[in-house]
Amino acid sequence: MEWTREKRYLPYNQWDAETLLQLQAQANNSKYQVKYHIRPTSGLINDPNGFSYYNGKWHVFYQSYPFGATHGLKSWVHMQSSDLVHWENLGLALGADTKYDSHGAYSGSALVIDEKLFLMYTGNVRDKNWARFSYQNGAILDKDGQVTKLPEPLLTAPNHVTEHFRDPQLIKHRDQYYVFLGAQDKTTLSGQVALFRSSDLHNWDDLGYLDFSDEVMGYMIECPNLVFVDNKPVLIFCPQGLDHEVSAYENIYPNMYIVGEQLKFDAAKMETNQKSPLNLDAGFDVYATQAFNAPDGKTYAISWVGLPDIAYPTDTENWANCFSQVKQLSLAEDGTLIQRPVPEMANLRHNGVNIRTSSAINNVQVVQDTAGQQFELKVTIAANQVGTLHLAANSNLSESLKLVFSTDCDARLTVDRTTAGIQYATEYGTTRAVDLVANESLDLDIFIDGSLFEIFINGGRQVVTGRFFAPTSNTKVAFTSTKALGYSGTYWQIEHI
Ligand code: FRU
């Protein structure tokens, strides 16, 4: 089927129920489907939106196009949870159904205001000539789960930005509201974070662009997200087209962060000692991460595992992408971000099996012959080792997702998906490497969920996230090494939820 513009922007009510049911079944029955992460009921999922805590529950919404694996007419779908791990799908929350969001209810954020959850999002609108207009709209979710859109936009684009002006993040600081928006400057065509202030959510002062770097941040910044981590301001953002000389990255578009020392809201300035942004995730597929400061004093983040403008193998099954698990953020002594699984993730573990160095046969140590499609493997590899951990491997290990490690003087972990099933996005590389501290042991906490892997390295000092599309019969986990190998850990099956 060809995705014409007409088709992609067809109002949802012009699709028939049977097609939707078929698409849902197709997503549900896919052998690549994830079972303990947020995934689309049908079609395509992209950015997390409105990640928040309200009325005794955690909330996150996803950008949804339910009728296929394409970026069509977007809406928000509401997910709710009591523990940040088990999520319940409450269905459509914001559709593209007013003149201020006719071509998509695009990304945004949520903030508890007056006992209601206030949603601020971008209304994407196209005119007859397909010229784009971006409105920053408001909606209110009440305690009964009812969403009411505000009749007029909260904020319209200032004349110093191009049509690329979206993804509002609303926060309250002292007694003022501030909104951070992804923008492209009209004069320089550079990526910017626009900052506005209001006392009533309707009248906004334009504070200009956030000054957080001397470098040019590509041609467009998407999904800016300002959170406090251990009392320091951290800007998480997606600088599209960032010069590789500014910060090295391999994915088509990077999701990066800068840790600040101080945020001067009214001066639109974040003071920082960090010269250039760092990759938030060292893997292949993380984008549009959204984090927020929760009332429990912690900072939580969740990512879209998927990238814009990349074709994924499940496109042919008419669904695409998923979310990461929720990650708890903190700062390491060297000022970089630590991302860890939330403690409740451990409640999904079943049938733990201790694993440790065994005698190698032909340099192979089998950890699990049939690890299944959903599991967690926590393993410590001793210092001064060299080898490969094969995940989702076939019997002779010619196919696997390879974790090639050295914990000697030249310490590195390389995640190689070259032999891990269907190849895609290979022009952006098939390996990702993380430097480690020489001669130290290596802690890995590995989560596999169907076609998703998340590897937390050394307590979350680095995270390597990605998708892989291997035959489901490849369920072996094994170490290979030409030398004696020391490791120990635990393997658990993970509950389907
Ligand atoms: C990022 C993004 C946002 C936009 C949304 C539309 O992936 O392009 O900038 O609001 O997706 O779905």
Coordinates of C-alpha atoms and ligand atoms in Angstrom, one line a residue:
M1 CA 0.0 0.0 0.0
E2 CA 1.3 3.4 -0.9
W3 CA 1.2 6.1 1.8
T4 CA -0.1 9.1 -0.1
R5 CA -0.4 12.4 1.9
E6 CA -4.2 12.1 1.7
K7 CA -4.1 8.7 3.2
R8 CA -1.7 9.6 6.0
Y9 CA -3.8 12.6 7.1
L10 CA -7.2 10.9 6.7
P11 CA -9.2 11.6 9.9
Y12 CA -9.4 8.6 12.2
N13 CA -13.1 8.3 11.9
Q14 CA -12.8 7.7 8.1
W15 CA -11.0 4.4 8.7
D16 CA -13.2 1.4 9.3
A17 CA -13.2 -0.6 12.5
E18 CA -12.2 -3.8 10.8
T19 CA -9.0 -2.4 9.4
L20 CA -8.1 -1.2 12.9
L21 CA -8.8 -4.6 14.4
Q22 CA -6.6 -6.2 11.8
L23 CA -3.8 -3.8 12.5
Q24 CA -4.1 -4.5 16.2
A25 CA -4.0 -8.2 15.7
Q26 CA -1.0 -7.8 13.4
A27 CA 0.9 -5.9 16.0
N28 CA -0.2 -8.2 18.8
N29 CA 0.8 -11.4 17.0
S30 CA 4.2 -10.1 15.8
K31 CA 7.1 -12.4 16.8
Y32 CA 9.1 -9.3 17.3
Q33 CA 6.7 -7.7 19.7
V34 CA 7.8 -6.4 23.1
K35 CA 6.0 -7.8 26.2
Y36 CA 7.1 -5.7 29.1
H37 CA 7.6 -2.3 27.5
I38 CA 5.1 0.2 26.2
R39 CA 4.3 -0.5 22.6
P40 CA 1.7 0.7 20.1
T41 CA -1.6 -1.1 20.1
S42 CA -1.3 -0.8 16.3
G43 CA 0.6 1.3 13.9
L44 CA 3.5 3.6 14.9
I45 CA 4.5 5.0 18.3
N46 CA 7.0 7.8 18.7
D47 CA 7.7 10.4 21.4
P48 CA 6.7 10.0 25.0
N49 CA 4.6 12.9 26.0
G50 CA 3.2 14.3 29.3
F51 CA 5.3 12.0 31.6
S52 CA 3.9 12.9 35.0
Y53 CA 2.5 11.9 38.4
Y54 CA -1.1 12.9 39.0
N55 CA -4.0 11.6 41.2
G56 CA -1.9 8.9 42.7
K57 CA -0.8 7.4 39.4
W58 CA 2.1 7.7 36.9
H59 CA 1.0 8.9 33.5
V60 CA 2.7 8.9 30.1
F61 CA 1.2 9.5 26.7
Y62 CA 2.6 8.3 23.4
Q63 CA 2.6 9.9 20.0
S64 CA 0.5 7.6 18.0
Y65 CA -0.3 6.9 14.4
P66 CA -2.6 3.8 14.7
F67 CA -3.1 3.0 11.0
G68 CA 0.3 1.9 9.9
A69 CA 4.1 2.2 10.3
T70 CA 4.3 5.7 9.0
H71 CA 4.4 9.2 10.5
G72 CA 0.7 10.1 9.7
L73 CA -1.9 12.0 11.6
K74 CA -0.6 12.0 15.2
S75 CA -2.5 11.8 18.4
W76 CA -1.8 11.2 22.1
V77 CA -2.6 7.8 23.7
H78 CA -2.8 7.7 27.5
M79 CA -0.9 5.1 29.6
Q80 CA -1.3 4.9 33.4
S81 CA 0.7 3.0 36.0
S82 CA 0.9 2.4 39.7
D83 CA 4.5 1.3 39.7
L84 CA 6.3 2.7 36.6
V85 CA 6.5 -0.8 35.2
H86 CA 2.9 -2.2 34.6
W87 CA 1.1 0.2 32.3
E88 CA -2.5 0.3 31.4
N89 CA -3.7 1.7 28.1
L90 CA -6.5 4.2 28.6
G91 CA -6.9 5.0 24.9
L92 CA -6.9 8.1 22.9
A93 CA -6.4 11.3 25.0
L94 CA -5.8 14.0 22.4
G95 CA -6.9 13.6 18.8
A96 CA -6.3 15.8 15.8
D97 CA -9.7 17.2 15.6
T98 CA -9.8 21.0 16.0
K99 CA -8.6 23.8 13.7
Y100 CA -5.6 24.3 16.0
D101 CA -4.3 20.7 15.7
S102 CA -5.9 19.5 12.4
H103 CA -2.8 17.9 11.2
G104 CA -1.6 16.3 14.4
A105 CA -1.6 16.6 18.1
Y106 CA 2.2 16.7 18.4
S107 CA 4.5 16.3 21.4
G108 CA 4.2 18.1 24.7
S109 CA 4.3 17.8 28.4
A110 CA 2.1 17.7 31.5
L111 CA 2.0 19.6 34.8
V112 CA -0.3 19.3 37.7
I113 CA -2.1 22.6 38.2
D114 CA -5.1 23.1 40.6
E115 CA -5.7 19.4 41.1
K116 CA -5.9 18.8 37.4
L117 CA -3.3 17.5 34.9
F118 CA -2.6 20.4 32.5
L119 CA -1.4 19.2 29.1
M120 CA 0.5 21.5 26.8
Y121 CA 1.1 20.2 23.2
T122 CA 1.9 21.4 19.7
G123 CA -1.0 21.6 17.3
N124 CA 0.3 20.9 13.9
V125 CA -1.7 22.6 11.2
R126 CA -1.2 22.7 7.4
D127 CA -3.0 25.0 5.0
K128 CA -4.1 24.3 1.5
N129 CA -0.6 24.9 0.2
W130 CA 0.8 22.6 2.8
A131 CA 2.4 25.5 4.7
R132 CA 2.9 24.5 8.3
F133 CA 1.7 26.4 11.4
S134 CA 2.5 25.4 14.9
Y135 CA 0.1 26.3 17.8
Q136 CA 1.0 25.6 21.4
N137 CA -2.3 24.3 22.8
G138 CA -3.6 23.4 26.2
A139 CA -5.9 20.7 27.5
I140 CA -7.0 19.6 30.9
L141 CA -7.2 16.0 32.2
D142 CA -9.4 15.7 35.3
K143 CA -9.6 13.1 38.0
D144 CA -12.2 11.1 36.0
G145 CA -9.8 10.9 33.1
Q146 CA -11.8 13.3 31.0
V147 CA -9.7 15.5 28.7
T148 CA -11.0 18.9 27.7
K149 CA -9.1 21.0 25.1
L150 CA -8.9 24.7 25.7
P151 CA -10.6 26.5 22.8
E152 CA -7.8 28.9 21.9
P153 CA -4.0 28.3 21.6
L154 CA -2.0 29.3 24.6
L155 CA 1.0 30.5 22.6
T156 CA 1.6 31.2 18.9
A157 CA 4.9 31.3 17.2
P158 CA 7.0 34.5 17.6
N159 CA 8.3 35.9 14.3
H160 CA 11.9 35.0 15.0
V161 CA 11.3 31.3 14.4
T162 CA 10.5 29.3 11.2
E163 CA 7.6 26.8 11.0
H164 CA 9.7 24.5 13.1
F165 CA 8.6 25.4 16.6
R166 CA 7.2 22.6 18.7
D167 CA 7.3 20.3 21.7
P168 CA 6.5 22.6 24.7
Q169 CA 7.8 21.6 28.1
L170 CA 5.9 23.4 30.8
I171 CA 7.3 23.8 34.2
K172 CA 6.7 25.9 37.3
H173 CA 9.5 27.8 39.0
R174 CA 8.7 29.9 42.0
D175 CA 5.4 31.4 41.1
Q176 CA 5.8 31.6 37.3
Y177 CA 5.3 29.2 34.5
Y178 CA 8.0 28.6 32.0
V179 CA 7.8 26.8 28.7
F180 CA 10.8 25.4 26.8
L181 CA 10.2 24.9 23.1
G182 CA 12.2 23.3 20.3
A183 CA 12.8 25.8 17.5
Q184 CA 14.6 26.8 14.4
D185 CA 15.8 30.4 14.2
K186 CA 14.6 32.2 11.2
T187 CA 17.7 34.1 10.4
T188 CA 20.5 31.6 11.1
L189 CA 18.4 28.4 10.5
S190 CA 20.0 27.0 13.6
G191 CA 18.5 24.8 16.3
Q192 CA 17.4 26.6 19.5
V193 CA 15.5 26.2 22.7
A194 CA 13.0 29.0 23.0
L195 CA 11.9 30.1 26.5
F196 CA 8.7 31.8 27.5
R197 CA 7.3 32.9 30.9
S198 CA 3.8 33.4 32.1
S199 CA 1.9 33.9 35.3
D200 CA -1.5 32.8 33.9
L201 CA -0.6 30.4 31.0
H202 CA -2.2 32.8 28.5
N203 CA 0.0 35.8 28.4
W204 CA 3.6 34.9 27.6
D205 CA 6.8 36.9 27.8
D206 CA 9.3 35.8 25.1
L207 CA 12.6 35.4 27.0
G208 CA 14.5 34.6 23.8
Y209 CA 16.6 31.5 23.2
L210 CA 18.1 29.6 26.1
D211 CA 21.9 30.3 26.2
F212 CA 23.5 27.0 27.1
S213 CA 26.3 26.5 24.6
D214 CA 28.7 28.5 22.3
E215 CA 28.3 25.8 19.7
V216 CA 25.7 25.7 16.9
M217 CA 23.1 23.1 17.8
G218 CA 22.4 21.8 14.3
Y219 CA 19.4 23.1 12.3
M220 CA 16.6 22.2 14.6
I221 CA 16.2 21.1 18.3
E222 CA 13.4 18.7 18.9
C223 CA 12.0 17.7 22.3
P224 CA 13.9 20.0 24.7
N225 CA 13.4 18.8 28.3
L226 CA 14.8 20.6 31.3
V227 CA 14.9 18.6 34.6
F228 CA 16.8 18.9 37.8
V229 CA 19.0 15.9 38.7
D230 CA 20.6 16.0 42.1
N231 CA 19.8 19.7 42.2
K232 CA 21.6 20.5 38.9
P233 CA 19.7 21.6 35.8
V234 CA 20.0 19.1 33.0
L235 CA 18.9 19.8 29.4
I236 CA 18.0 16.8 27.4
F237 CA 17.3 17.5 23.8
C238 CA 17.6 16.3 20.2
P239 CA 19.8 18.6 18.1
Q240 CA 19.1 17.5 14.6
G241 CA 22.0 18.0 12.1
L242 CA 24.5 18.6 14.9
D243 CA 28.0 18.9 13.5
H244 CA 29.9 15.7 14.4
E245 CA 32.9 17.8 15.3
V246 CA 30.9 19.4 18.2
S247 CA 29.9 16.0 19.7
A248 CA 30.5 12.6 18.2
Y249 CA 27.4 10.5 17.5
E250 CA 26.4 7.8 15.0
N251 CA 22.6 7.7 14.9
I252 CA 20.8 9.6 12.2
Y253 CA 19.8 12.2 14.8
P254 CA 21.2 12.4 18.4
N255 CA 19.5 12.6 21.7
M256 CA 21.9 14.5 23.9
Y257 CA 22.2 16.2 27.3
I258 CA 24.1 19.0 29.0
V259 CA 24.5 19.2 32.7
G260 CA 24.3 22.8 34.0
E261 CA 25.6 24.4 37.2
Q262 CA 22.7 26.9 37.4
L263 CA 19.7 27.8 35.5
K264 CA 18.8 31.5 35.4
F265 CA 15.3 31.3 34.1
D266 CA 14.6 35.0 33.6
A267 CA 17.9 35.6 31.9
A268 CA 17.3 32.4 29.7
K269 CA 20.8 31.2 30.6
M270 CA 22.1 27.9 31.8
E271 CA 25.6 28.1 33.2
T272 CA 27.5 25.0 32.5
N273 CA 31.1 23.7 32.6
Q274 CA 30.3 21.2 29.8
K275 CA 31.6 22.4 26.5
S276 CA 29.6 20.2 24.3
P277 CA 26.6 17.9 24.7
L278 CA 26.9 14.1 25.4
N279 CA 24.9 11.2 24.0
L280 CA 22.2 10.2 26.5
D281 CA 22.3 6.6 25.2
A282 CA 25.3 4.9 23.6
G283 CA 23.1 2.6 21.5
F284 CA 21.3 2.7 18.2
D285 CA 17.8 3.8 18.6
V286 CA 17.0 6.2 21.5
Y287 CA 15.3 9.5 20.7
A288 CA 13.0 12.1 22.2
T289 CA 13.6 11.1 25.8
Q290 CA 11.3 12.8 28.3
A291 CA 12.2 13.2 31.9
F292 CA 10.4 14.9 34.9
N293 CA 10.9 15.7 38.5
A294 CA 8.5 13.6 40.4
P295 CA 6.9 14.4 43.8
D296 CA 8.9 11.5 45.3
G297 CA 12.0 13.7 44.8
K298 CA 13.3 11.5 42.0
T299 CA 13.9 12.2 38.4
Y300 CA 12.5 9.7 35.9
A301 CA 13.1 9.4 32.2
I302 CA 11.5 7.4 29.4
S303 CA 12.6 7.2 25.8
W304 CA 11.2 6.5 22.4
V305 CA 13.2 3.5 21.0
G306 CA 13.0 4.5 17.4
L307 CA 14.4 7.2 15.2
P308 CA 12.8 9.5 12.7
D309 CA 13.5 8.8 9.0
I310 CA 14.6 5.2 9.6
A311 CA 12.8 2.2 8.1
Y312 CA 12.3 -0.6 10.7
P313 CA 11.9 -4.2 9.8
T314 CA 8.4 -4.4 11.3
D315 CA 7.2 -1.7 8.9
T316 CA 6.1 -4.6 6.7
E317 CA 3.9 -5.8 9.6
N318 CA 2.3 -2.3 9.8
W319 CA 3.6 -1.4 13.3
A320 CA 6.8 0.2 14.5
N321 CA 8.8 1.1 17.6
C322 CA 8.4 1.0 21.4
F323 CA 9.4 2.8 24.5
S324 CA 12.4 2.1 26.8
Q325 CA 11.7 1.1 30.4
V326 CA 11.5 4.0 32.9
K327 CA 15.0 5.1 34.0
Q328 CA 15.9 6.8 37.2
L329 CA 18.4 9.6 36.8
S330 CA 21.2 10.7 39.0
L331 CA 24.6 12.3 38.6
A332 CA 28.0 10.5 38.8
E333 CA 31.0 12.1 40.6
D334 CA 32.4 13.1 37.2
G335 CA 29.1 15.0 36.5
T336 CA 27.8 12.7 33.9
L337 CA 24.3 11.2 34.0
I338 CA 23.6 7.8 35.5
Q339 CA 20.4 6.0 34.3
R340 CA 19.2 3.0 36.2
P341 CA 16.2 0.7 36.1
V342 CA 13.6 1.6 38.7
P343 CA 13.6 -0.8 41.7
E344 CA 10.1 -2.1 40.7
M345 CA 11.6 -3.7 37.6
A346 CA 12.9 -6.4 39.9
N347 CA 9.3 -7.5 40.6
L348 CA 9.1 -8.9 37.1
R349 CA 11.9 -11.4 37.7
H350 CA 11.1 -15.1 37.8
N351 CA 13.0 -18.3 38.2
G352 CA 16.4 -16.8 38.9
V353 CA 19.4 -19.0 38.0
N354 CA 22.9 -18.2 39.2
I355 CA 25.5 -18.3 36.5
R356 CA 29.2 -18.4 36.9
T357 CA 32.4 -19.4 35.1
S358 CA 32.2 -23.0 34.0
S359 CA 34.6 -25.2 32.1
A360 CA 34.8 -24.0 28.5
I361 CA 34.2 -26.5 25.6
N362 CA 35.9 -25.2 22.5
N363 CA 36.2 -21.8 24.1
V364 CA 32.4 -21.6 24.6
Q365 CA 30.6 -21.4 28.0
V366 CA 26.9 -21.7 27.6
V367 CA 24.9 -19.5 30.0
Q368 CA 21.4 -20.6 28.8
D369 CA 20.4 -22.8 26.0
T370 CA 16.9 -21.5 25.7
A371 CA 16.9 -18.1 27.3
G372 CA 13.6 -17.2 25.7
Q373 CA 12.5 -13.8 24.3
Q374 CA 12.0 -12.0 27.6
F375 CA 14.8 -12.1 30.2
E376 CA 17.2 -10.1 32.3
L377 CA 20.8 -11.1 32.7
K378 CA 22.9 -9.4 35.4
V379 CA 26.5 -10.3 35.1
T380 CA 29.9 -9.2 36.5
I381 CA 32.8 -9.9 34.3
A382 CA 36.1 -9.8 36.2
A383 CA 39.0 -7.4 35.4
N384 CA 41.5 -8.4 32.7
Q385 CA 39.2 -10.5 30.6
V386 CA 38.6 -10.6 26.9
G387 CA 35.7 -12.2 25.2
T388 CA 32.3 -12.0 23.7
L389 CA 28.9 -12.5 25.3
H390 CA 26.4 -13.8 22.7
L391 CA 22.7 -13.0 23.2
A392 CA 19.9 -14.4 21.0
A393 CA 22.3 -16.8 19.4
N394 CA 21.7 -19.8 17.2
S395 CA 23.2 -23.1 18.2
N396 CA 26.7 -22.6 16.7
L397 CA 26.8 -18.9 17.6
S398 CA 27.2 -17.8 14.0
E399 CA 24.2 -15.6 14.6
S400 CA 23.9 -13.5 17.7
L401 CA 23.8 -10.0 19.2
K402 CA 27.4 -9.7 20.3
L403 CA 28.7 -7.9 23.3
V404 CA 32.5 -7.9 22.7
F405 CA 34.3 -6.9 25.9
S406 CA 37.8 -6.3 27.1
T407 CA 38.4 -5.4 30.7
D408 CA 42.2 -5.3 30.4
C409 CA 44.3 -2.2 29.8
D410 CA 42.4 -1.4 26.6
A411 CA 39.0 -1.6 28.2
R412 CA 35.9 -1.4 25.9
L413 CA 32.5 -2.8 25.3
T414 CA 31.3 -3.1 21.7
V415 CA 27.7 -4.0 20.9
D416 CA 27.6 -5.5 17.5
R417 CA 24.3 -6.3 15.8
T418 CA 25.9 -7.3 12.4
T419 CA 24.9 -10.9 12.9
A420 CA 21.7 -10.3 15.0
G421 CA 19.1 -10.9 12.4
I422 CA 17.5 -8.5 9.8
Q423 CA 19.8 -5.6 9.1
Y424 CA 18.6 -2.0 8.9
A425 CA 20.0 1.5 9.2
T426 CA 23.4 0.0 8.4
E427 CA 24.6 3.2 6.9
Y428 CA 24.7 4.5 10.5
G429 CA 26.9 1.6 11.6
T430 CA 26.3 -1.8 13.0
T431 CA 28.3 -1.5 16.2
R432 CA 28.4 0.9 19.1
A433 CA 31.4 1.1 21.5
V434 CA 31.7 2.3 25.0
D435 CA 35.1 3.0 26.6
L436 CA 35.5 1.4 30.1
V437 CA 38.0 2.0 32.9
A438 CA 41.1 -0.1 32.4
N439 CA 41.6 -3.2 34.5
E440 CA 38.3 -3.0 36.3
S441 CA 35.5 -5.5 36.4
L442 CA 32.4 -4.8 34.3
D443 CA 28.8 -4.9 35.5
L444 CA 26.2 -5.5 32.9
D445 CA 22.4 -5.5 33.5
I446 CA 20.9 -6.7 30.3
F447 CA 17.2 -6.6 29.4
I448 CA 15.9 -8.4 26.4
D449 CA 12.3 -8.0 25.3
G450 CA 11.6 -9.6 22.0
S451 CA 13.3 -7.2 19.5
L452 CA 14.5 -4.7 22.2
F453 CA 17.7 -4.7 24.2
E454 CA 18.7 -2.4 27.0
I455 CA 22.2 -2.8 28.5
F456 CA 22.9 -0.9 31.6
I457 CA 26.7 -0.7 32.1
N458 CA 28.4 -0.3 35.5
G459 CA 25.3 0.7 37.4
G460 CA 23.9 2.9 34.6
R461 CA 27.0 5.0 33.8
Q462 CA 26.3 4.1 30.2
V463 CA 23.2 2.6 28.6
V464 CA 23.2 1.0 25.2
T465 CA 19.7 0.6 23.8
G466 CA 18.6 -0.8 20.5
R467 CA 16.4 -3.0 18.5
F468 CA 17.3 -6.2 16.8
F469 CA 15.2 -8.6 14.7
A470 CA 16.6 -12.1 15.1
P471 CA 14.8 -15.4 14.4
T472 CA 12.9 -16.3 17.5
S473 CA 14.6 -19.7 17.5
N474 CA 17.8 -18.0 18.4
T475 CA 17.6 -18.2 22.2
K476 CA 21.1 -19.2 23.3
V477 CA 23.2 -17.1 25.6
A478 CA 26.9 -18.0 25.7
F479 CA 30.4 -16.6 26.4
T480 CA 33.2 -17.2 24.0
S481 CA 36.8 -16.5 24.9
T482 CA 40.1 -17.9 23.9
K483 CA 41.4 -17.3 27.4
A484 CA 40.1 -18.4 30.8
L485 CA 37.1 -16.3 31.7
G486 CA 35.8 -15.1 35.1
Y487 CA 32.2 -14.0 35.5
S488 CA 29.2 -14.5 37.8
G489 CA 25.6 -13.3 37.8
T490 CA 22.0 -14.2 37.6
Y491 CA 19.6 -14.9 34.7
W492 CA 15.9 -14.3 35.2
Q493 CA 12.9 -14.9 33.0
I494 CA 10.8 -11.8 32.8
E495 CA 7.0 -11.7 33.2
H496 CA 4.9 -10.7 30.2
I497 CA 2.7 -7.8 31.2
Ligands
FRU1 C1 10.1 14.1 17.4 C2 8.9 14.8 16.7 C3 8.5 16.0 17.5 C4 7.1 16.2 17.1 C5 6.6 14.8 17.0 C6 5.5 14.5 16.0 O1 10.2 12.8 17.1 O2 9.2 15.1 15.4 O3 9.3 17.2 17.2 O4 6.3 16.9 18.0 O5 7.8 14.0 16.7 O6 5.1 13.2 16.1

